[in-house]
XYZ file of C-alpha atoms in Angstrom:
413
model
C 17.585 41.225 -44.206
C 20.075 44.224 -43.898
C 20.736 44.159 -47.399
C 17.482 43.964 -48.251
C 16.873 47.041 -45.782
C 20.144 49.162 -47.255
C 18.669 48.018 -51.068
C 15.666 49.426 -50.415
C 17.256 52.968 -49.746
C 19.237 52.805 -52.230
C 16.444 52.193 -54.833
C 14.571 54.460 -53.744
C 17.235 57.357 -54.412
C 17.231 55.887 -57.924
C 15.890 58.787 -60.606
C 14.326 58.897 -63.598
C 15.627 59.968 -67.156
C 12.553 60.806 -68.902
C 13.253 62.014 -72.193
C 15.484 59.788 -74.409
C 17.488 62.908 -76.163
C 19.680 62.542 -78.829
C 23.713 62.204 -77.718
C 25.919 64.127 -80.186
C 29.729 63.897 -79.946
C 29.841 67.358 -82.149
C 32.666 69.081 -80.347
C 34.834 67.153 -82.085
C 33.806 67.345 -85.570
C 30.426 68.011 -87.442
C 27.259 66.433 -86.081
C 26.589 64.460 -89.462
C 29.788 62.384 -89.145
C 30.174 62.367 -85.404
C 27.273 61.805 -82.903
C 25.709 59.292 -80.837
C 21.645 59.139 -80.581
C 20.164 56.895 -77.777
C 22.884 55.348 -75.779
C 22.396 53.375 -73.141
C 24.662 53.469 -70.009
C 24.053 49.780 -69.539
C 27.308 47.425 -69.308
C 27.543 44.037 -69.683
C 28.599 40.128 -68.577
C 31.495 39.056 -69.702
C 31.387 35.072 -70.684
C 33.918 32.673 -71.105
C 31.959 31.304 -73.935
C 32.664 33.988 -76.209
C 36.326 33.674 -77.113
C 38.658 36.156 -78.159
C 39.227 36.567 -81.707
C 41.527 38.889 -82.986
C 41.578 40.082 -86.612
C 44.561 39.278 -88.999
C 44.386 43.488 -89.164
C 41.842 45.749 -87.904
C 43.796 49.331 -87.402
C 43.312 50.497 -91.038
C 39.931 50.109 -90.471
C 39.401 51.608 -87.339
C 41.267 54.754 -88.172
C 42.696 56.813 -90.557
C 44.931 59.182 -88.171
C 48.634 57.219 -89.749
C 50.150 57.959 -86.448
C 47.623 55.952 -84.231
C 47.838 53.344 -86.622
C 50.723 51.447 -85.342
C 49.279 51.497 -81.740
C 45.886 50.016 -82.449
C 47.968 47.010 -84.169
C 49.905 46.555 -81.171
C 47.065 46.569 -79.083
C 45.138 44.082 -81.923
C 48.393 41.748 -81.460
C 48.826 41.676 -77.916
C 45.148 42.388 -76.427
C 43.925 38.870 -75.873
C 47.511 37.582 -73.422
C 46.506 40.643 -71.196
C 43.181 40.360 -71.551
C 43.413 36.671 -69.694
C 45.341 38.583 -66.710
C 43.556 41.140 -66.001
C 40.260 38.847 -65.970
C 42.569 37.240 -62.981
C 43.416 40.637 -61.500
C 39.499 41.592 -61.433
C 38.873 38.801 -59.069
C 40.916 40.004 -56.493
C 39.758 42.230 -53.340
C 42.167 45.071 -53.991
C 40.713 45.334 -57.473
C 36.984 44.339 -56.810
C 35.760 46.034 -53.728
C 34.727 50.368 -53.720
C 33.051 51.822 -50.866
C 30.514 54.363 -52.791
C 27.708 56.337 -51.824
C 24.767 54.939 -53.649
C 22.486 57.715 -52.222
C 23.940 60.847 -53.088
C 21.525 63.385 -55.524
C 22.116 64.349 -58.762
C 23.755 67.808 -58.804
C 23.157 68.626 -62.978
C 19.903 67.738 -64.107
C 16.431 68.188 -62.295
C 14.852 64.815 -61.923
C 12.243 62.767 -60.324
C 12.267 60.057 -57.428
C 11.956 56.791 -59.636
C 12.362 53.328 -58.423
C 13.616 50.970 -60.554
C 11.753 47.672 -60.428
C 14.353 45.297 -62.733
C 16.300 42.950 -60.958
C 19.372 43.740 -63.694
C 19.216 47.723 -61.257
C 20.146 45.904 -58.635
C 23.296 46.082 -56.145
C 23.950 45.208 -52.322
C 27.129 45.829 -50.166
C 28.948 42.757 -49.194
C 28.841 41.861 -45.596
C 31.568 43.800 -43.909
C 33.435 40.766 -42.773
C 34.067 40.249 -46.370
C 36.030 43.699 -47.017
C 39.767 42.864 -45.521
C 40.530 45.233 -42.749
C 43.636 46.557 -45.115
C 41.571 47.842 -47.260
C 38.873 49.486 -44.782
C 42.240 51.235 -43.286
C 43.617 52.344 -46.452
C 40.324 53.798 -47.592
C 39.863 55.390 -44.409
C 43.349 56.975 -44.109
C 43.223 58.011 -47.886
C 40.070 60.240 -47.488
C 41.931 63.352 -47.508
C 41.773 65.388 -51.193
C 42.893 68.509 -52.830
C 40.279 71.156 -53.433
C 41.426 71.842 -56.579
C 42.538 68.389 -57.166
C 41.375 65.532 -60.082
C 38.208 63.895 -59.330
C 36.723 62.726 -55.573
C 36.253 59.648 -55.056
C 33.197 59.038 -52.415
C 34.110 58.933 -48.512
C 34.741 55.417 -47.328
C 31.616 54.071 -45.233
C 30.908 50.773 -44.397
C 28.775 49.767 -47.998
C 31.377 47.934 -50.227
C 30.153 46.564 -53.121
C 31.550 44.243 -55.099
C 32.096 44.218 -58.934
C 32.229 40.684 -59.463
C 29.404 40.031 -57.510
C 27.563 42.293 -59.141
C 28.804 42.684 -62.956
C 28.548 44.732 -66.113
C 25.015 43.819 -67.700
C 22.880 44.601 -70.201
C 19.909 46.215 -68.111
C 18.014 48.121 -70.866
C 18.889 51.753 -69.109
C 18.793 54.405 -71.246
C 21.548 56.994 -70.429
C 21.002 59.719 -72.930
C 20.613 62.490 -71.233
C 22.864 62.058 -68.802
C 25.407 61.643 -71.976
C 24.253 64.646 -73.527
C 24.961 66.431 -70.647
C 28.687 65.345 -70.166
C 29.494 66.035 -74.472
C 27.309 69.738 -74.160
C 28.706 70.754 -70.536
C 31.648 68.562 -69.282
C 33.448 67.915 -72.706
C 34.926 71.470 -74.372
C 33.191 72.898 -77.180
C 35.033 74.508 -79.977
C 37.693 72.483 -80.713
C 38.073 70.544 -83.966
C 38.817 66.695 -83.917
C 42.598 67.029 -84.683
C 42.985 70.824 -83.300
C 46.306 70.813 -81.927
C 44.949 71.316 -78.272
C 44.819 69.411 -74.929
C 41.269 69.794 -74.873
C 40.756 68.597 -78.203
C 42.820 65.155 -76.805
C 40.434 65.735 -73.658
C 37.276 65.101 -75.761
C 38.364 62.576 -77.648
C 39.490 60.305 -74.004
C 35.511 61.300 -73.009
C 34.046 60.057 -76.502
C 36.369 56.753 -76.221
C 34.563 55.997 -72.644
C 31.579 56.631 -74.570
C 32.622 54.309 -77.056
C 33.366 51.399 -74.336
C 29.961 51.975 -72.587
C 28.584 51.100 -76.247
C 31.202 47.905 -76.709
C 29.511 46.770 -73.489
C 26.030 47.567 -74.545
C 26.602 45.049 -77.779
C 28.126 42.345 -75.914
C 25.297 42.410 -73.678
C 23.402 42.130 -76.126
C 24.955 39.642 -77.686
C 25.212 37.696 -74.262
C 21.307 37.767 -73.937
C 20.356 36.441 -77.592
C 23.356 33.831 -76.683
C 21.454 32.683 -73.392
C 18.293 32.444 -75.193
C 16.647 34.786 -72.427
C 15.474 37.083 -74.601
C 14.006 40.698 -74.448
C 11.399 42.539 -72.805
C 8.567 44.698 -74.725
C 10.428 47.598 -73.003
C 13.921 46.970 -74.410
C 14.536 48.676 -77.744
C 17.838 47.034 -78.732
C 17.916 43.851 -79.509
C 20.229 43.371 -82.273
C 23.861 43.323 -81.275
C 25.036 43.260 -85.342
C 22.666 46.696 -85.621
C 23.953 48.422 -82.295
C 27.381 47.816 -83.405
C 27.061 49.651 -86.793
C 24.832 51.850 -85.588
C 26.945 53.012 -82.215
C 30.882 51.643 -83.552
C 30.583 51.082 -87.571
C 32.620 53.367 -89.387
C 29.067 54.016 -90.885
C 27.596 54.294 -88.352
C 26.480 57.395 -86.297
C 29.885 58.080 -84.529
C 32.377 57.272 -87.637
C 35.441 57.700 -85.123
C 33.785 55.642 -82.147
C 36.501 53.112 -82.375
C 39.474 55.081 -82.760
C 38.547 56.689 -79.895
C 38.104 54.048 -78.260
C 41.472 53.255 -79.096
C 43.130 56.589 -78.388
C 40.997 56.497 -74.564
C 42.727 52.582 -73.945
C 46.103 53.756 -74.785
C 45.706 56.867 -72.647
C 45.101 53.735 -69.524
C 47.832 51.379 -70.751
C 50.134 54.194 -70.644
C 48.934 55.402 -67.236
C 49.271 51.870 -65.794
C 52.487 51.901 -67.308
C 53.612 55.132 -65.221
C 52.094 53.723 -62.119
C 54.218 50.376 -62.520
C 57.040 50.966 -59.861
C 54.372 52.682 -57.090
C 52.175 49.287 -57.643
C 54.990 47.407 -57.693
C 56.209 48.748 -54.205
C 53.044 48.142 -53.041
C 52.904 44.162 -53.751
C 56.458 44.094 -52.497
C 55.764 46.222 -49.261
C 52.294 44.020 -48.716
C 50.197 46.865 -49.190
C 48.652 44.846 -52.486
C 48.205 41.388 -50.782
C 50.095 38.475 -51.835
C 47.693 36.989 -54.346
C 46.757 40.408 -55.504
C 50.190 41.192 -56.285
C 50.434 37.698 -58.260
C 47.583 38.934 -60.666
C 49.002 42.210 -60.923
C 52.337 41.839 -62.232
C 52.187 39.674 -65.543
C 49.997 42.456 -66.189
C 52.766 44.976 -65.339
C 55.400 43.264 -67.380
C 53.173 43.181 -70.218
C 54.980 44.788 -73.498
C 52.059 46.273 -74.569
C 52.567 48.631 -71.568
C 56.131 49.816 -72.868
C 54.816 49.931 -76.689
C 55.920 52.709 -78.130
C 53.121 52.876 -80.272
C 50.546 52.818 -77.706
C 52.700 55.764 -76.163
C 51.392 57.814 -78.849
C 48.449 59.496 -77.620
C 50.186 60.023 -74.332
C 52.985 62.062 -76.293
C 50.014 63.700 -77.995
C 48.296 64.573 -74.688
C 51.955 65.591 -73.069
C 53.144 68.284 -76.207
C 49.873 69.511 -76.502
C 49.525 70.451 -72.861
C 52.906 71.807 -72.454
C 52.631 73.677 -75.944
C 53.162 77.157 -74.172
C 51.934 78.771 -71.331
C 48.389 79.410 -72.045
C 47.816 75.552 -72.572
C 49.343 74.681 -69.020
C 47.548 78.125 -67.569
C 44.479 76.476 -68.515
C 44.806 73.129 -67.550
C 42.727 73.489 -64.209
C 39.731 73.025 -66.137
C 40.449 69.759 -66.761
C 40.285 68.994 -62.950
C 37.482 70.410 -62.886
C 35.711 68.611 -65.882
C 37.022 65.655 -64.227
C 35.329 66.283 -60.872
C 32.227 67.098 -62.632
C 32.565 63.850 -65.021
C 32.286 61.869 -61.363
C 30.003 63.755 -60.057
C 27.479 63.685 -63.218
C 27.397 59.551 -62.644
C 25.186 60.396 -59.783
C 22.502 61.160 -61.990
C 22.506 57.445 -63.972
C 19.499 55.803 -63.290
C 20.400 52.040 -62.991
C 22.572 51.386 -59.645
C 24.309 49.291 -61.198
C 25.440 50.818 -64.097
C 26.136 53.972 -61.722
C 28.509 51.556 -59.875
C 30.559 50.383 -62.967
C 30.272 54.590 -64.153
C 31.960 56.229 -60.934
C 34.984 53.246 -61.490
C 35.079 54.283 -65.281
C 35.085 57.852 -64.521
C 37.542 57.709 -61.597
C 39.492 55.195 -63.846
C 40.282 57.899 -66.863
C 40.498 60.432 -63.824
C 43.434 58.961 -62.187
C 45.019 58.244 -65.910
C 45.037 62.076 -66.382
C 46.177 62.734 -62.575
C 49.661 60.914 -63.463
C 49.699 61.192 -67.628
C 49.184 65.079 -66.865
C 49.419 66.629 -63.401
C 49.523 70.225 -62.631
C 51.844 71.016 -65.250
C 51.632 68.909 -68.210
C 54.827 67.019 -66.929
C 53.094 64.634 -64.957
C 51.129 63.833 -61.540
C 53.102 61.487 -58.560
C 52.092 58.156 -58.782
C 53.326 58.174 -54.809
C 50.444 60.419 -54.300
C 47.454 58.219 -55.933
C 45.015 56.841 -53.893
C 44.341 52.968 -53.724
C 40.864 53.451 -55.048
C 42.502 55.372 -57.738
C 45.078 53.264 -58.659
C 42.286 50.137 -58.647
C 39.660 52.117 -60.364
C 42.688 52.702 -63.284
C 43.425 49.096 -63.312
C 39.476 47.993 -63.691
C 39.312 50.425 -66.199
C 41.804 49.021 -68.437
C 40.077 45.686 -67.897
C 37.246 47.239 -69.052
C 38.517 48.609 -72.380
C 40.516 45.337 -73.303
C 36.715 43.784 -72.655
C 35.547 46.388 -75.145
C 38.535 45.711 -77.821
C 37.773 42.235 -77.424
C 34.033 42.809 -78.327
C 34.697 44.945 -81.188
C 36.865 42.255 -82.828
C 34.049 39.711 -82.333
C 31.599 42.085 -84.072
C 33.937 42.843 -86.810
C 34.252 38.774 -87.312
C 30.449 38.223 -87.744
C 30.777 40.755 -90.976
C-alpha cells in the first residue's frame, strides 16, 4: 500500500508534452541531412531471445570520418564478449539502485499537470530493506557538490528505485519537445559537424545519446511485434524496420545518427577506462561488494577499454579542448550544459523513461567530469561520486544494448 501511496504522487507530478515538434540536430550540420522529427524518449526491454549478431563489417557504413573508422570496428569485433558482462554487472545493487526525486518540476518548459494512465509510466521505490545500508551511507555522505561543478545528481532520500525491476520499455512517450529543447538551448549552436572545436565534439556526444534513446525505441519495438502484444490506436510507431531508417539509416533523417552513436560510446568506454584503478580500489577496499566487484572487473580488463582506436574521440575531445586558451577559458559552459542536460530530464513525461534519462544524462556527465575536467587535462576519478561512477557504468551498458540493436537491424536488410 505505501507504494501504491508514493506512486500516486509521483504520477501525479507527471506533465504533459502537448505538441509533438519536430527535433532537428542542425547545429551540427544542415537541417536537410541532419535532424530528428518525432522522437520518442521511450527505452526498451532487453531479451535474451534476440541474440547478438555482429556484422562481418559495419564501420564503412556507419561513417565516413577515416579516423573513427578503426574504432567502430573494434567496437563491431569486441561488443558482444562485453556486452554479456555488463548484462551481469546491471544486476548488481551497486549498479541497479538510484535514489531520485521523482517529484521535482520542470524548470525549462511551461507545462501542464498530466497523469499518465499506462502501466508501461510506471515506477515504485523498492522497500528500503532492499537498498544495502553501504549504499544508503555512501549516498548520504556523497551529497556534497561543487557549485560550479558537472551535473547534480538528486539528494539521497529514502525512494530507491530499481532499474532492473523496472526496465527500459517501449511506452509510446513522445519526447520531442523536450529534445528540441536540449539540441536549440543545451547543445551549442554555430559550430559545424567537424569544426575543430570542443563544442563541436560536445554536440556530437548529445546527438549520440539521442541516437541510443532511438536504438532503444526500435528494439522496443521490435520486442513488442516479437511478443505478439501488439499496439495501441495511440501508438504511432509500429514498425521497427521503418523507425530504424527513418531515426538511424544513413537515409534516413539523421544521416550521422550512428556514428554518433559511435563517437558518444567511445567517449564512455574511454571514461570507464580512466576510472579503472578508482573502481578497482573500490572492489578491493569493499566499497563495491564482493559480487559486485566480480561483475565489474572482466568488464575492466576488457581490451576494448585500452583500444586505441576507441581512444580516438577522447584524443579528439582532449586537443580540441586544450587547443589554446580561449577553448579551456570557455570550458565552464560545458558544466553548465551538463547541469542543465540533468536538469531538463525533469520535464520527460513517462516516469520511467525519466528514470533511465537522469542515469543517461548523469552517465555522459561523469564521462566528461574525468575525460575533461577543469582544464582539458582531465577530472579525478578519486573525486567521482558512486552514483556517478554507476550511472557511467549503466550507461555504457546502455550503448553496447544500442550497438547490439543496430547490428540486428542492419541484418534484417
Amino acid at each position: 500500500m505505501m507504494k501504491l501511496q508514493r506512486n500516486s504522487m509521483i504520477v501525479a507530478s507527471v506533465i504533459f508534452v502537448g505538441d509533438r515538434a519536430s527535433v532537428s540536430h542542425a547545429f551540427m550540420m544542415p537541417a536537410s541531412s541532419f535532424k530528428h522529427q518525432r522522437q520518442s524518449f521511450s527505452p526498451f526491454i532487453v531479451k535474451p531471445k534476440i541474440p547478438f549478431m555482429p556484422l562481418a563489417s559495419t564501420a564503412s557504413s556507419v561513417s565516413s570520418n577515416e579516423d573513427l573508422l578503426p574504432g567502430i570496428a573494434a567496437i563491431d569485433s569486441m561488443n558482444a564478449e562485453i556486452n554479456q558482462n555488463l548484462a551481469v554487472l546491471r544486476d548488481q545493487a551497486y549498479f541497479k539502485l538510484y535514489s531520485i526525486d521523482m517529484l521535482a518540476s520542470c524548470e525549462y518548459l511551461p507545462q501542464e499537470l498530466f497523469e499518465c494512465y499506462s502501466e508501461t509510466c510506471e515506477i515504485y521505490p523498492v522497500d528500503e530493506e532492499e537498498v544495502p545500508d553501504e549504499i544508503k551511507t555512501v549516498d548520504a555522505d556523497e551529497h556534497e557538490f561543487e557549485l560550479d561543478g558537472w551535473a547534480r545528481w538528486d539528494m539521497p532520500s529514502e525512494d530507491y528505485y530499481d532499474i532492473e525491476e523496472f526496465p527500459e520499455d517501449y511506452t509510446g512517450y513522445d519526447g520531442a519537445e523536450v529534445w528540441n529543447f536540449i539540441h536549440k538551448r543545451i547543445a551549442f549552436e554555430g559550430y559545424a559537424y567537424d569544426d575543430d572545436h570542443w563544442k563541436a565534439d560536445f554536440n556530437k556526444a548529445v546527438s549520440g545519446l539521442h541516437s541510443m534513446i532511438s536504438a532503444q525505441i526500435v528494439r522496443g519495438i521490435q520486442e513488442r511485434v516479437d511478443s505478439g502484444e501488439g499496439f495501441s490506436e495511440d501508438e504511432q510507431w509500429t514498425d521497427p524496420v521503418v523507425e530504424f531508417n527513418r531515426r538511424l539509416g544513413a537515409d534516413g533523417e539523421t544521416s550521422l545518427a550512428l556514428e554518433n552513436l559511435y563517437f558518444c560510446y567511445m567517449l564512455l568506454l574511454t571514461a570507464a577506462s580512466k576510472a579503472r584503478e578508482r573502481l578497482l580500489q573500490d572492489c578491493n577496499t569493499g566499497k563495491i561488494d564482493e559480487k559486485a566487484a566480480e561483475a565489474l572487473r572482466p568488464i575492466l580488463a576488457s581490451s576494448l577499454l585500452e583500444d586505441a582506436n576507441v581512444k580516438v574521440a577522447y584524443n579528439k575531445l582532449h586537443d580540441h579542448a586544450v587547443k589554446d586558451s580561449d577553448s579551456m577559458a570557455s570550458l565552464w559552459e560545458a558544466r553548465l550544459r551538463t547541469r542543465d542536460l540533468q536538469r531538463i530530464m525533469n520535464c520527460v513525461q513517462c516516469n520511467k523513461c525519466r528514470l533511465h534519462g537522469k542515469i543517461a544524462a548523469m552517465g555522459l556527465s561523469t564521462a566528461f567530469q574525468i575525460l575533461v575536467g577543469r582544464t582539458g587535462e582531465g577530472g579525478d576519478p578519486d573525486r567521482v561520486h558512486r552514483v556517478e561512477l554507476a550511472a557511467l557504468m549503466e550507461s555504457v551498458d546502455k550503448f553496447s544494448r544500442a550497438i547490439q540493436t543496430c547490428h540486428m537491424m542492419q541484418s534484417k536488410e
